Short mmCIF file of C-alpha atoms in Angstrom, two decimals:
data_model
loop_
_atom_site.label_atom_id
_atom_site.label_comp_id
_atom_site.label_asym_id
_atom_site.label_seq_id
_atom_site.Cartn_x
_atom_site.Cartn_y
_atom_site.Cartn_z
CA UNK R 1 17.16 -2.17 0.90
CA UNK R 2 17.90 1.54 1.31
CA UNK R 3 17.51 2.82 4.85
CA UNK R 4 18.68 6.41 5.38
CA UNK R 5 16.31 8.11 7.88
CA UNK R 6 16.99 11.57 9.22
CA UNK R 7 20.22 12.23 7.35
CA UNK R 8 19.47 15.70 5.88
CA UNK R 9 19.56 14.29 2.33
CA UNK R 10 18.49 16.69 -0.45
CA UNK R 11 17.62 16.25 -4.09
CA UNK R 12 15.05 14.15 -5.90
CA UNK R 13 14.18 10.46 -6.03
CA UNK R 14 15.59 10.13 -9.67
CA UNK R 15 18.64 8.03 -8.64
CA UNK R 16 16.33 5.39 -7.20
CA UNK R 17 15.05 4.53 -10.68
CA UNK R 18 18.52 2.89 -11.45
CA UNK R 19 18.00 0.29 -8.66
CA UNK R 20 15.05 -1.59 -10.12
CA UNK R 21 15.42 -4.53 -7.75
CA UNK R 22 14.94 -2.62 -4.51
CA UNK R 23 12.49 -4.19 -2.10
CA UNK R 24 12.48 -1.43 0.56
CA UNK R 25 13.11 2.34 0.45
CA UNK R 26 13.22 4.16 3.83
CA UNK R 27 14.21 7.78 3.33
CA UNK R 28 12.03 9.50 5.86
CA UNK R 29 13.02 12.70 7.71
CA UNK R 30 15.19 14.11 4.93
CA UNK R 31 14.70 17.11 2.62
CA UNK R 32 13.91 15.27 -0.59
CA UNK R 33 11.84 17.07 -3.16
CA UNK R 34 10.22 16.41 -6.49
CA UNK R 35 7.53 13.87 -7.40
CA UNK R 36 7.09 10.16 -6.81
CA UNK R 37 7.50 9.37 -10.54
CA UNK R 38 10.90 7.66 -10.25
CA UNK R 39 9.34 5.08 -7.86
CA UNK R 40 7.41 3.60 -10.85
CA UNK R 41 10.66 2.03 -12.03
CA UNK R 42 10.99 -0.06 -8.85
CA UNK R 43 8.93 -3.04 -9.91
CA UNK R 44 9.97 -5.26 -6.97
CA UNK R 45 9.26 -2.62 -4.31
CA UNK R 46 7.25 -3.85 -1.27
CA UNK R 47 7.99 -1.16 1.46
CA UNK R 48 8.04 2.58 0.69
CA UNK R 49 8.66 4.99 3.58
CA UNK R 50 9.30 8.63 2.62
CA UNK R 51 7.69 10.41 5.52
CA UNK R 52 8.71 13.97 6.43
CA UNK R 53 10.20 15.19 3.11
CA UNK R 54 9.12 17.82 0.59
CA UNK R 55 7.69 15.42 -2.04
CA UNK R 56 4.86 16.89 -4.14
CA UNK R 57 2.38 15.91 -6.80
CA UNK R 58 -0.13 13.14 -7.18
CA UNK R 59 0.17 9.41 -6.14
CA UNK R 60 -0.55 8.29 -9.70
CA UNK R 61 2.95 6.84 -10.45
CA UNK R 62 2.42 4.32 -7.65
CA UNK R 63 0.00 2.44 -9.92
CA UNK R 64 2.99 0.73 -11.46
CA UNK R 65 3.92 -0.72 -8.08
CA UNK R 66 1.08 -3.13 -7.32
CA UNK R 67 3.29 -5.23 -5.03
CA UNK R 68 3.76 -2.50 -2.39
CA UNK R 69 2.64 -3.83 1.01
CA UNK R 70 3.50 -0.87 3.25
CA UNK R 71 3.14 2.73 1.98
CA UNK R 72 4.19 5.63 4.31
CA UNK R 73 4.21 9.09 2.85
CA UNK R 74 3.07 11.28 5.78
CA UNK R 75 4.04 14.97 6.11
CA UNK R 76 4.84 15.77 2.54
CA UNK R 77 3.16 18.06 0.01
CA UNK R 78 1.28 15.38 -1.93
CA UNK R 79 -1.95 16.19 -3.65
CA UNK R 80 -4.58 14.60 -5.88
CA UNK R 81 -6.79 11.58 -5.43
CA UNK R 82 -6.43 8.32 -3.54
CA UNK R 83 -7.96 6.43 -6.45
CA UNK R 84 -4.60 4.84 -7.49
CA UNK R 85 -4.69 2.91 -4.25
CA UNK R 86 -7.59 0.83 -5.67
CA UNK R 87 -5.01 -0.77 -7.96
CA UNK R 88 -2.73 -1.84 -5.14
CA UNK R 89 -4.35 -4.92 -3.67
CA UNK R 90 -1.45 -5.96 -1.42
CA UNK R 91 -1.43 -2.94 0.83
CA UNK R 92 -1.60 -3.73 4.59
CA UNK R 93 -0.33 -0.36 5.89
CA UNK R 94 -1.14 3.01 4.41
CA UNK R 95 0.05 6.25 6.13
CA UNK R 96 -0.67 9.39 4.19
CA UNK R 97 -1.28 11.77 7.11
CA UNK R 98 -0.71 15.47 6.72
CA UNK R 99 -0.78 16.00 2.99
CA UNK R 100 -3.36 17.69 0.69
CA UNK R 101 -4.97 14.55 -0.67
CA UNK R 102 -8.57 14.63 -1.86
CA UNK R 103 -11.26 12.09 -2.74
CA UNK R 104 -12.59 9.28 -0.67
CA UNK R 105 -11.13 6.40 1.35
CA UNK R 106 -13.86 4.18 -0.02
CA UNK R 107 -11.46 3.10 -2.82
CA UNK R 108 -9.90 0.86 -0.17
CA UNK R 109 -13.04 -0.51 1.50
CA UNK R 110 -13.78 -4.20 1.84
CA UNK R 111 -10.11 -5.26 1.92
CA UNK R 112 -9.33 -7.96 4.48
CA UNK R 113 -5.60 -7.34 4.09
CA UNK R 114 -5.66 -3.65 5.00
CA UNK R 115 -4.74 -3.42 8.72
CA UNK R 116 -3.60 0.13 9.19
CA UNK R 117 -5.05 3.18 7.47
CA UNK R 118 -3.97 6.64 8.56
CA UNK R 119 -5.08 9.51 6.34
CA UNK R 120 -5.71 12.25 8.89
CA UNK R 121 -5.12 15.88 8.02
CA UNK R 122 -5.98 15.86 4.37
CA UNK R 123 -9.04 17.03 2.48
CA UNK R 124 -10.72 13.70 1.91
CA UNK R 125 -14.28 14.43 2.85
CA UNK R 126 -14.78 18.08 2.02
CA UNK R 127 -17.68 17.05 -0.28
CA UNK R 128 -18.81 14.11 1.74
CA UNK R 129 -22.32 12.73 1.40
CA UNK R 130 -24.89 13.37 4.10
CA UNK R 131 -24.86 9.69 5.16
CA UNK R 132 -21.57 7.71 5.14
CA UNK R 133 -20.83 4.01 5.72
CA UNK R 134 -17.26 2.94 6.24
CA UNK R 135 -16.37 -0.81 5.70
CA UNK R 136 -12.84 -1.82 6.61
CA UNK R 137 -13.16 -5.38 7.97
CA UNK R 138 -9.40 -6.00 8.14
CA UNK R 139 -8.35 -2.71 9.76
CA UNK R 140 -7.33 -2.54 13.43
CA UNK R 141 -6.34 1.15 13.11
CA UNK R 142 -8.34 3.70 11.11
CA UNK R 143 -7.38 7.41 11.43
CA UNK R 144 -9.59 9.77 9.46
CA UNK R 145 -9.32 12.85 11.77
CA UNK R 146 -9.11 16.43 10.51
CA UNK R 147 -10.45 15.73 7.04
CA UNK R 148 -13.32 18.12 6.81
CA UNK R 149 -16.32 15.82 7.03
CA UNK R 150 -19.08 18.21 6.23
CA UNK R 151 -21.33 19.50 9.02
CA UNK R 152 -24.53 17.46 9.10
CA UNK R 153 -22.94 14.24 7.96
CA UNK R 154 -24.09 11.14 9.71
CA UNK R 155 -21.84 8.09 9.86
CA UNK R 156 -24.29 5.26 9.73
CA UNK R 157 -22.12 2.17 10.18
CA UNK R 158 -18.46 1.36 10.51
CA UNK R 159 -17.04 -2.11 10.22
CA UNK R 160 -13.53 -2.79 11.60
CA UNK R 161 -11.55 -5.75 12.90
CA UNK R 162 -11.79 -6.39 16.61
CA UNK R 163 -10.07 -4.95 18.63
CA UNK R 164 -9.59 -1.65 16.82
CA UNK R 165 -8.82 2.00 17.21
CA UNK R 166 -10.96 4.50 15.24
CA UNK R 167 -10.01 8.22 15.20
CA UNK R 168 -12.66 10.54 13.76
CA UNK R 169 -11.68 13.58 15.76
CA UNK R 170 -11.73 17.13 14.48
CA UNK R 171 -14.88 16.80 12.39
CA UNK R 172 -18.28 18.53 12.66
CA UNK R 173 -20.59 15.51 12.78
CA UNK R 174 -24.25 15.67 13.57
CA UNK R 175 -25.38 13.01 16.09
CA UNK R 176 -26.30 10.24 16.61
CA UNK R 177 -22.94 8.52 17.09
CA UNK R 178 -22.12 5.93 14.50
CA UNK R 179 -23.20 2.34 15.03
CA UNK R 180 -19.92 0.46 15.19
CA UNK R 181 -19.58 -3.28 14.38
CA UNK R 182 -17.00 -4.35 16.93
CA UNK R 183 -16.34 -3.92 20.64
CA UNK R 184 -14.67 -0.55 20.78
CA UNK R 185 -11.36 -0.16 22.64
CA UNK R 186 -11.22 3.53 21.82
CA UNK R 187 -13.50 5.64 19.72
CA UNK R 188 -12.52 9.27 19.12
CA UNK R 189 -15.42 11.38 17.86
CA UNK R 190 -15.42 15.18 17.63
#
């Protein structure tokens, strides 16, 4: 376990590749830069928390870490598609807020193990279809705000675990409001 939050650390993640038995890396709130490529050497990794750094590039190297359970990479400079997450079946928590990621969250639909998905403030729905269905039956928290869902898009149905929080704020939906398959505690729309 490496846990060094908010220490002003600089450099890249290259030195981590020498510690292949690591289970948890928590280096959030530093000034680390470079790509996630060195993480691919950590075959035992289950928890990766690198929020609030200056990491860039795609998520692709994470495909070699299928055992990751919790992934938190918010507020970096990451780009590219979420498609690599389809090959990570053990994820329960995904926090990728405030990056420049593209694609669709549908690569993680229908997972009963996914409990927390926060991908706000990216570019995930810039080319969204006119009708969208979201199916996350295990999720108790789903944050999709500020993702550029195209004006005129109708969200037809959303399935979440009960009780749940759903944040779809900062979009330009057309009504009607989505039909939601659970008793809503909080629903944030536009």
